[in-house]
Tab-separated table of C-alpha atoms in Angstrom:
chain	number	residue	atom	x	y	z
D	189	UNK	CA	-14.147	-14.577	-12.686
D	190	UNK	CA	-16.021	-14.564	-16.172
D	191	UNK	CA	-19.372	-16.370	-15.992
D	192	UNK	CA	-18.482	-18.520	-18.869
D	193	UNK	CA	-21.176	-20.522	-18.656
D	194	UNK	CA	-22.824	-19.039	-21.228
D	195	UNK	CA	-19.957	-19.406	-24.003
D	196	UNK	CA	-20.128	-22.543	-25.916
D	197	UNK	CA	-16.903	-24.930	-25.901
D	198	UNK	CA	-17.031	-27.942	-27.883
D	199	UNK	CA	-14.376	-30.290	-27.782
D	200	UNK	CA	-13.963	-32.431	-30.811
D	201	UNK	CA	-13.760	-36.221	-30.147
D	202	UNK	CA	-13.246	-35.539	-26.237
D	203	UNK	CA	-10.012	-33.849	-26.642
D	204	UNK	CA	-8.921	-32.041	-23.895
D	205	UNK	CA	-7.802	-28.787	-24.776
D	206	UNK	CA	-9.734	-26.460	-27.260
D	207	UNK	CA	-7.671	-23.555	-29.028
D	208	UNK	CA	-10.013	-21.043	-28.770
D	209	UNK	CA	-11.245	-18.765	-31.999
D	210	UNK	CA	-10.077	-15.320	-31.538
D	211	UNK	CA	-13.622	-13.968	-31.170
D	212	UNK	CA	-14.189	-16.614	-28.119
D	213	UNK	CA	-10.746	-15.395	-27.178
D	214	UNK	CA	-12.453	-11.618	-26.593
D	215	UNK	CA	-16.024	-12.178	-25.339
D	216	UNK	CA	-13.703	-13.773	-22.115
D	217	UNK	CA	-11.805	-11.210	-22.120
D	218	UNK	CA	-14.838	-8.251	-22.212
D	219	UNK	CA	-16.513	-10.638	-19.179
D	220	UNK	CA	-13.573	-10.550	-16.894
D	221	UNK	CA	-12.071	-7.760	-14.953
D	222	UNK	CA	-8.799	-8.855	-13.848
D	223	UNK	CA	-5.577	-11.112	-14.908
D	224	UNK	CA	-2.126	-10.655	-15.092
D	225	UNK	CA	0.502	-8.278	-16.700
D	226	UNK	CA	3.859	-9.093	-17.484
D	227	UNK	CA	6.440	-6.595	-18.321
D	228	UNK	CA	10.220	-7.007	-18.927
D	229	UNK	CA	12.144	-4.581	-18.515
D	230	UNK	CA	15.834	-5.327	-19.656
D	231	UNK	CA	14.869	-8.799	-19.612
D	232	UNK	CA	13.364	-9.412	-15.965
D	233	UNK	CA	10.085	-10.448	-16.054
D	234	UNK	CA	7.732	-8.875	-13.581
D	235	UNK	CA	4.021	-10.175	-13.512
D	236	UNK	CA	1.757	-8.065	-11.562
D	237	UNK	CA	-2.007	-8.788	-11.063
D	238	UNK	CA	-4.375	-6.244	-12.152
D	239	UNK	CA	-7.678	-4.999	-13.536
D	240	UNK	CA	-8.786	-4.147	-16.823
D	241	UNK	CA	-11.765	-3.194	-19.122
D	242	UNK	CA	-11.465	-4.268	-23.215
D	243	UNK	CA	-12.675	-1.069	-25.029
D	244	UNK	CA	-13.223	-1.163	-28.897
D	245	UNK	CA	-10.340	-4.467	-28.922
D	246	UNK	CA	-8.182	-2.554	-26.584
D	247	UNK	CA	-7.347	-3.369	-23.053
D	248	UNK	CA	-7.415	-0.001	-20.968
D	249	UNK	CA	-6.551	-0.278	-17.542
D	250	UNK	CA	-5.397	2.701	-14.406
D	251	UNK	CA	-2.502	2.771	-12.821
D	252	UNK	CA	-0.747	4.826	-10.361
D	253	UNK	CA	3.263	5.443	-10.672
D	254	UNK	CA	5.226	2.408	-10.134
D	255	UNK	CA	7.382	-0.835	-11.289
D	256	UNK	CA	4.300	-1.456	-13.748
D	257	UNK	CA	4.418	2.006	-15.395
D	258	UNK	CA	8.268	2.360	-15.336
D	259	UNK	CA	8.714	-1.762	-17.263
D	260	UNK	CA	6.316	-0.516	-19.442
D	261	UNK	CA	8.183	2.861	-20.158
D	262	UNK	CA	11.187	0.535	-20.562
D	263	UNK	CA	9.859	-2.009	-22.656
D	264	UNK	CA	6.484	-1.067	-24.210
D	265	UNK	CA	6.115	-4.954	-25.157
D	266	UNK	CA	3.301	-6.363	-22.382
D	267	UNK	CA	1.315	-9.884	-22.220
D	268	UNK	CA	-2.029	-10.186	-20.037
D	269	UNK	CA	-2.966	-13.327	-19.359
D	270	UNK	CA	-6.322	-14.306	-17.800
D	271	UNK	CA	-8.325	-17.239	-16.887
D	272	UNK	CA	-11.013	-18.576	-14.681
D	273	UNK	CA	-10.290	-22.191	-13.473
D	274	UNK	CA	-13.249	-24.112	-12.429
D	275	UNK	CA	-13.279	-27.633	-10.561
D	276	UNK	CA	-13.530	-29.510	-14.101
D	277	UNK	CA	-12.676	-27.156	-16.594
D	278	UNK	CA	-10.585	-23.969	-17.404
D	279	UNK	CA	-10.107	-21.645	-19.801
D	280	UNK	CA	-6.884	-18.979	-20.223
D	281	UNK	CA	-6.656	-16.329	-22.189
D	282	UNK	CA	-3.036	-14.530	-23.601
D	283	UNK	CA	-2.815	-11.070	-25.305
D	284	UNK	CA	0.390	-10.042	-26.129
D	285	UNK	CA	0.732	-6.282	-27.454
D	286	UNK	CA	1.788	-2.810	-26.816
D	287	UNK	CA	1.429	-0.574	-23.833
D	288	UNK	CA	1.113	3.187	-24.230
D	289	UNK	CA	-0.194	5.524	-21.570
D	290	UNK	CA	-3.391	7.424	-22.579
D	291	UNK	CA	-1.954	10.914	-23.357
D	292	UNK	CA	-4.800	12.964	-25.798
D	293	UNK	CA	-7.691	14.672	-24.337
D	294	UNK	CA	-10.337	12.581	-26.656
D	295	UNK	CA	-8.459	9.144	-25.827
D	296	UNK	CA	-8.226	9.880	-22.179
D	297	UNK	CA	-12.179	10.801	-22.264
D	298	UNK	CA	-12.646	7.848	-23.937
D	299	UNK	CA	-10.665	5.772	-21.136
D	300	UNK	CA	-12.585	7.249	-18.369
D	301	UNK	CA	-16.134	6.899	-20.089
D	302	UNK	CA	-15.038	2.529	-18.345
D	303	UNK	CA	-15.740	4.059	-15.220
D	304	UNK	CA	-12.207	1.636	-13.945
D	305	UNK	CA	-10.867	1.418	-10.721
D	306	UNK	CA	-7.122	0.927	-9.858
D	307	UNK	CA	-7.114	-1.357	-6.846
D	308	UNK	CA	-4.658	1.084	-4.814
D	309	UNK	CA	-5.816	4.442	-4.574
D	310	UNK	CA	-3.560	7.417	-5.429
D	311	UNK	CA	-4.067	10.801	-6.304
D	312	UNK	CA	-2.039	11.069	-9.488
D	313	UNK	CA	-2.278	8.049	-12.122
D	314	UNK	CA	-2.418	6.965	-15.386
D	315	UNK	CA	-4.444	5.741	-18.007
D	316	UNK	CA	-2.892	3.037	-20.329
D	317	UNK	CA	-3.963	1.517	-23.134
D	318	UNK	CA	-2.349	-2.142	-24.574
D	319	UNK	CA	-3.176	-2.316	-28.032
D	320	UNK	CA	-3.159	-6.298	-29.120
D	321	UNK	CA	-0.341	-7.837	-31.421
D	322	UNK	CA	-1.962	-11.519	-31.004
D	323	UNK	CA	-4.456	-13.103	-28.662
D	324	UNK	CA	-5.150	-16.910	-28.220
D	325	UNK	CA	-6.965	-18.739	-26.027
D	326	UNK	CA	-7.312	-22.499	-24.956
D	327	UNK	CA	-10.458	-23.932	-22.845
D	328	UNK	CA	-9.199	-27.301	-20.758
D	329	UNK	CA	-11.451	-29.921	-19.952
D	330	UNK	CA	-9.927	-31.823	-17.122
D	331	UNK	CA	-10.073	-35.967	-17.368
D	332	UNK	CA	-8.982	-38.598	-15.150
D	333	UNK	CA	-5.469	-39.176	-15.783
D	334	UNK	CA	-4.083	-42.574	-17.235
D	335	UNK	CA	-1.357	-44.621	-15.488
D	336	UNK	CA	2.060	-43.021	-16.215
D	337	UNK	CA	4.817	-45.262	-18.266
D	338	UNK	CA	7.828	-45.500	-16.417
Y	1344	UNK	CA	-8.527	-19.862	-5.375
Y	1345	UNK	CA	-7.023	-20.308	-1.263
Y	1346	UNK	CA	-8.973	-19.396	1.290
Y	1347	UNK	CA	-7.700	-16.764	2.860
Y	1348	UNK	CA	-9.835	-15.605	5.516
Y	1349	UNK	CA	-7.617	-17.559	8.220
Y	1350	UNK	CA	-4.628	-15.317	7.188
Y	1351	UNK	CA	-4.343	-12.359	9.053
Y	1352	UNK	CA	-3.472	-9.120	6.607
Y	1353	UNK	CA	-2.569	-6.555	8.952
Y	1354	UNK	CA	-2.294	-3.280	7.263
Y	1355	UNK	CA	-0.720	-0.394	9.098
Y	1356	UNK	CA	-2.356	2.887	9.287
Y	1357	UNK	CA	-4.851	1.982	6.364
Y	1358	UNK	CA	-1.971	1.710	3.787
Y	1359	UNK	CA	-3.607	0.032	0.819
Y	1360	UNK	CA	-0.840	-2.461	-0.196
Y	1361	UNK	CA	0.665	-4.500	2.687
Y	1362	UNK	CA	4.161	-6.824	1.483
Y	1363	UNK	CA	4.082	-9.845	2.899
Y	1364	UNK	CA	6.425	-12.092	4.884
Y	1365	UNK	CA	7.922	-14.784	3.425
Y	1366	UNK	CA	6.045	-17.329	5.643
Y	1367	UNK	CA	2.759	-15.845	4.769
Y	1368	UNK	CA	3.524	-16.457	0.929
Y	1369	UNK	CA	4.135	-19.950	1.540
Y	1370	UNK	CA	1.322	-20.002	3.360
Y	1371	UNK	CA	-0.849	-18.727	0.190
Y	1372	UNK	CA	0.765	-20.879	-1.831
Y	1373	UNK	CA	0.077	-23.748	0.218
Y	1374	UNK	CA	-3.557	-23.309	0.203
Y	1375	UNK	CA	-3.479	-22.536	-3.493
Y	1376	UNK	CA	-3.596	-25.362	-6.448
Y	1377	UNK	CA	-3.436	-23.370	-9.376
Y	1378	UNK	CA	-1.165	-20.129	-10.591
Y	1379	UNK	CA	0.639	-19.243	-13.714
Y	1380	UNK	CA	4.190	-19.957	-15.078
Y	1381	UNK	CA	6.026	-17.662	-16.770
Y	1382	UNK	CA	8.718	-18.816	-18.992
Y	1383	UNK	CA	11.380	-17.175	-21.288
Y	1384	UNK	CA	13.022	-19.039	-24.214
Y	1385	UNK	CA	15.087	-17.207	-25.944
Y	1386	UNK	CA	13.717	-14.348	-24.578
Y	1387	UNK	CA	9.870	-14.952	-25.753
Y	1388	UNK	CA	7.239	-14.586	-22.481
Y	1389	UNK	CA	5.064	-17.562	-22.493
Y	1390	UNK	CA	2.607	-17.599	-19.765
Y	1391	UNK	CA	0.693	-20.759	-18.757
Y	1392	UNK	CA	-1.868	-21.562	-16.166
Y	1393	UNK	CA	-0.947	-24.940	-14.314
Y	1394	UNK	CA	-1.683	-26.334	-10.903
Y	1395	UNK	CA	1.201	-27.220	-8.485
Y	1396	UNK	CA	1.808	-28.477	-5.084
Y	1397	UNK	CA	3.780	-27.095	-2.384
Y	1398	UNK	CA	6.558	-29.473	-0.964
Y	1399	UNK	CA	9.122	-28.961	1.239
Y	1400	UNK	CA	9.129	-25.088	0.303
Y	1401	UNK	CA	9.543	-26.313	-3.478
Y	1402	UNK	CA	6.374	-26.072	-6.033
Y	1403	UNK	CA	6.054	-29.256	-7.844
Y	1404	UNK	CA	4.004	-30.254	-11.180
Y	1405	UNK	CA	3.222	-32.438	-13.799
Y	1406	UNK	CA	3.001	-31.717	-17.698
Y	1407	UNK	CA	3.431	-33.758	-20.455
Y	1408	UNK	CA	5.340	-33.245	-23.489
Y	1409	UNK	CA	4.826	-29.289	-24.520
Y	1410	UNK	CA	5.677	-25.594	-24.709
Y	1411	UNK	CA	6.215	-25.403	-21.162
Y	1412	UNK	CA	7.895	-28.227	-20.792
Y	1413	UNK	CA	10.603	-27.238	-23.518
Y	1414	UNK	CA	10.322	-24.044	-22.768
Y	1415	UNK	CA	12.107	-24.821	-18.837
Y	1416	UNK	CA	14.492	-26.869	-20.977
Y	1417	UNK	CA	15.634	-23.917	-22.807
Y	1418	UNK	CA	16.153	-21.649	-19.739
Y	1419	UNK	CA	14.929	-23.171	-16.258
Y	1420	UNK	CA	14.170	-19.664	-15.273
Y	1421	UNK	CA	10.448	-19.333	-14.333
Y	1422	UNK	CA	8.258	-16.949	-12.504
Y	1423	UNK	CA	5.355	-18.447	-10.897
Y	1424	UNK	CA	2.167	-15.870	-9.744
Y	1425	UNK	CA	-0.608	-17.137	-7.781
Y	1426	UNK	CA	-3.359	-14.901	-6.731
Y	1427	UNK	CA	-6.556	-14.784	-5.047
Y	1428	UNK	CA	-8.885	-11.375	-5.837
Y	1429	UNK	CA	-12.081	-11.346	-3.997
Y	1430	UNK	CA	-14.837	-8.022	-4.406
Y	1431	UNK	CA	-12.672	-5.824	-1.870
Y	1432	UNK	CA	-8.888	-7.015	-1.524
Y	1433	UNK	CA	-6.905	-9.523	-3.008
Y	1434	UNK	CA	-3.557	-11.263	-2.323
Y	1435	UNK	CA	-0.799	-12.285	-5.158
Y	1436	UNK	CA	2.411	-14.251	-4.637
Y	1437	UNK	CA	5.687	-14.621	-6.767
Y	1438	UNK	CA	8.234	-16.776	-6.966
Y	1439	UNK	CA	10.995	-16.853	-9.350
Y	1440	UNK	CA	13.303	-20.202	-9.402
Y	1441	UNK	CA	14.511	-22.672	-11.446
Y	1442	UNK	CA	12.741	-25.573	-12.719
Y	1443	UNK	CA	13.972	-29.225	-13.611
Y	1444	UNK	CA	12.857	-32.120	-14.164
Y	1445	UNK	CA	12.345	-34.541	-11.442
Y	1446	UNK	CA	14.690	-37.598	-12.664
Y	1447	UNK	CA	15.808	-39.656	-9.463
Y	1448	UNK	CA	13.931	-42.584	-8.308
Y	1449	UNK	CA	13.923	-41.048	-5.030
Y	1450	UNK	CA	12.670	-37.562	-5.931
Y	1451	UNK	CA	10.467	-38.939	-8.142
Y	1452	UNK	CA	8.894	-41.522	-5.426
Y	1453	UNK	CA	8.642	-37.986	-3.502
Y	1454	UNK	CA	6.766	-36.348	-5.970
Y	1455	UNK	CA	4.531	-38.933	-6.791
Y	1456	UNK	CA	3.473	-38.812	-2.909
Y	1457	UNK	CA	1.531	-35.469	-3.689
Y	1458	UNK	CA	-0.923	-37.546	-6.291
Y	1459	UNK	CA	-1.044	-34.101	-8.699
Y	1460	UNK	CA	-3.216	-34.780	-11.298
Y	1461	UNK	CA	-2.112	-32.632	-14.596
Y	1462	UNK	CA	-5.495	-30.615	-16.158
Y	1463	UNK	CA	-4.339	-32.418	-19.533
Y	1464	UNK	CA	-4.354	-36.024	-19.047
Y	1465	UNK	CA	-1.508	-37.968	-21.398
Y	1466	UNK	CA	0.132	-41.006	-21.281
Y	1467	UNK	CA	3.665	-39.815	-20.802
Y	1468	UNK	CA	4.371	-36.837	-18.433
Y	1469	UNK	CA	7.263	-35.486	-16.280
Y	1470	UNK	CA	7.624	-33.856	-13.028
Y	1471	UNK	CA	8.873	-30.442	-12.626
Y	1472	UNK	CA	10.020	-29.213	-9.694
Y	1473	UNK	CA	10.946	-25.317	-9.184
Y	1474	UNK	CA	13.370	-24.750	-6.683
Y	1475	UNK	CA	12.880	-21.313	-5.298
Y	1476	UNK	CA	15.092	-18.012	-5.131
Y	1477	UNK	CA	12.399	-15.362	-4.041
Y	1478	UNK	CA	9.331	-15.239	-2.662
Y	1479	UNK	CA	7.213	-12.066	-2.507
Y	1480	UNK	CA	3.940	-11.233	-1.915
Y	1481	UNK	CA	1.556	-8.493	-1.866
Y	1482	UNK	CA	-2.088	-7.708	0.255
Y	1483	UNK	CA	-4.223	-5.111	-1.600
Y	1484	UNK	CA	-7.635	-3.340	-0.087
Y	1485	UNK	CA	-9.495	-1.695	-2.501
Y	1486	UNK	CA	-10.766	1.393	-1.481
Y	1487	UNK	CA	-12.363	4.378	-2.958
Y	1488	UNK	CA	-10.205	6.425	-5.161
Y	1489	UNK	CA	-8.979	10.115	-4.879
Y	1490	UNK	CA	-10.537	12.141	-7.865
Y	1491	UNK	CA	-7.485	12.275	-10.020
Y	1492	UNK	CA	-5.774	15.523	-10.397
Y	1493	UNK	CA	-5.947	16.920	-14.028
């Protein structure tokens, strides 16, 4: 989970929810390691937990073959979501982009320079890069709740 | 994030990723508050983090007026991932179903019983609840990876 602690979110007038500034939106994203990928393939959504590194505004993460290589082949379109939820607060983050595996010898030294490792170990795997489209984030202050109306 | 440790993750012969049975999903999700939703209007992925409950093998939550609220409304067809990742294994869970508004007195007298407390307070909200079709899960340990082969 991002130590956050250090990132400044001011609320204006208490509200709950901040939309986040795009540059907020990335200094979460280059503190955290993992979130969520979401592929759909002919229209399925899969989500799959992962890890990740941001490199120069991209997200480059290692993966071995599988259903999240093959719905990316499919359908290069990809969201990553991450977040860190606290007891009083949270924050999420969503990338939407482009998926493309690593394929040119300068690119792929460029993905290894992050040092990242795939959470299942295999001997043949794959470098892929998701180059963003749009990212927003929103930070949630949680509040006590007021009576409902029905 | 659920604490997992009282969850035994037997993995046979070392294999990295173990798939869980369906009870121990329910069991994660039990002892899990928060996850994401995954909704699909029109096609679009939207992808929210939101805590739920467990009851009666159905996730329930509350949300106010909102993308993800009209977003269900659109097509009730959600995915819902909860995780936990700790330094050397982690655990994710996924459940697609179909979501709809909780509308009886009954159900909602039900619902209410779980005292969920949305992260964004507001003075009128709904419950959801998502009645399940699958449930899968997955138990990874990290472990050192292979030197890759090219």
């Amino acid at each position: 989970m991002a130590d956050s602690t250090h990132l400044m979110f001011d609320h204006p007038d208490g509200e709950p929810v901040l939309v986040l500034q795009e540059e907020q939106s990335w200094k979460l994203l280059e503190h955290t390691s993992h979130g969520r990928l979401v592929v759909s393939p002919g229209g399925r959504v899969e989500i799959f937990p992962f890890n990740f590194a941001v490199q120069d505004r991209t997200l480059v993460m290692r993966t071995g073959p599988g259903n999240k290589l093959a719905g990316m082949a499919i359908d290069e379109n990809v969201v990553v979501e991450a977040d860190g939820i606290l007891e009083d607060q949270a924050w999420s983050v969503v990338l939407r982009g482009r998926a493309h595996r690593v394929e040119t010898e300068a690119d792929l030294a460029r993905a290894e320079e992050l040092q990242l490792k795939p959470w299942v170990p295999t001997v043949k795997d794959f470098y892929v890069r998701i180059v963003p489209e749009e990212v927003s984030g929103r930070h949630f202050v949680f509040g006590e709740h007021p009576e409902p109306e029905h």
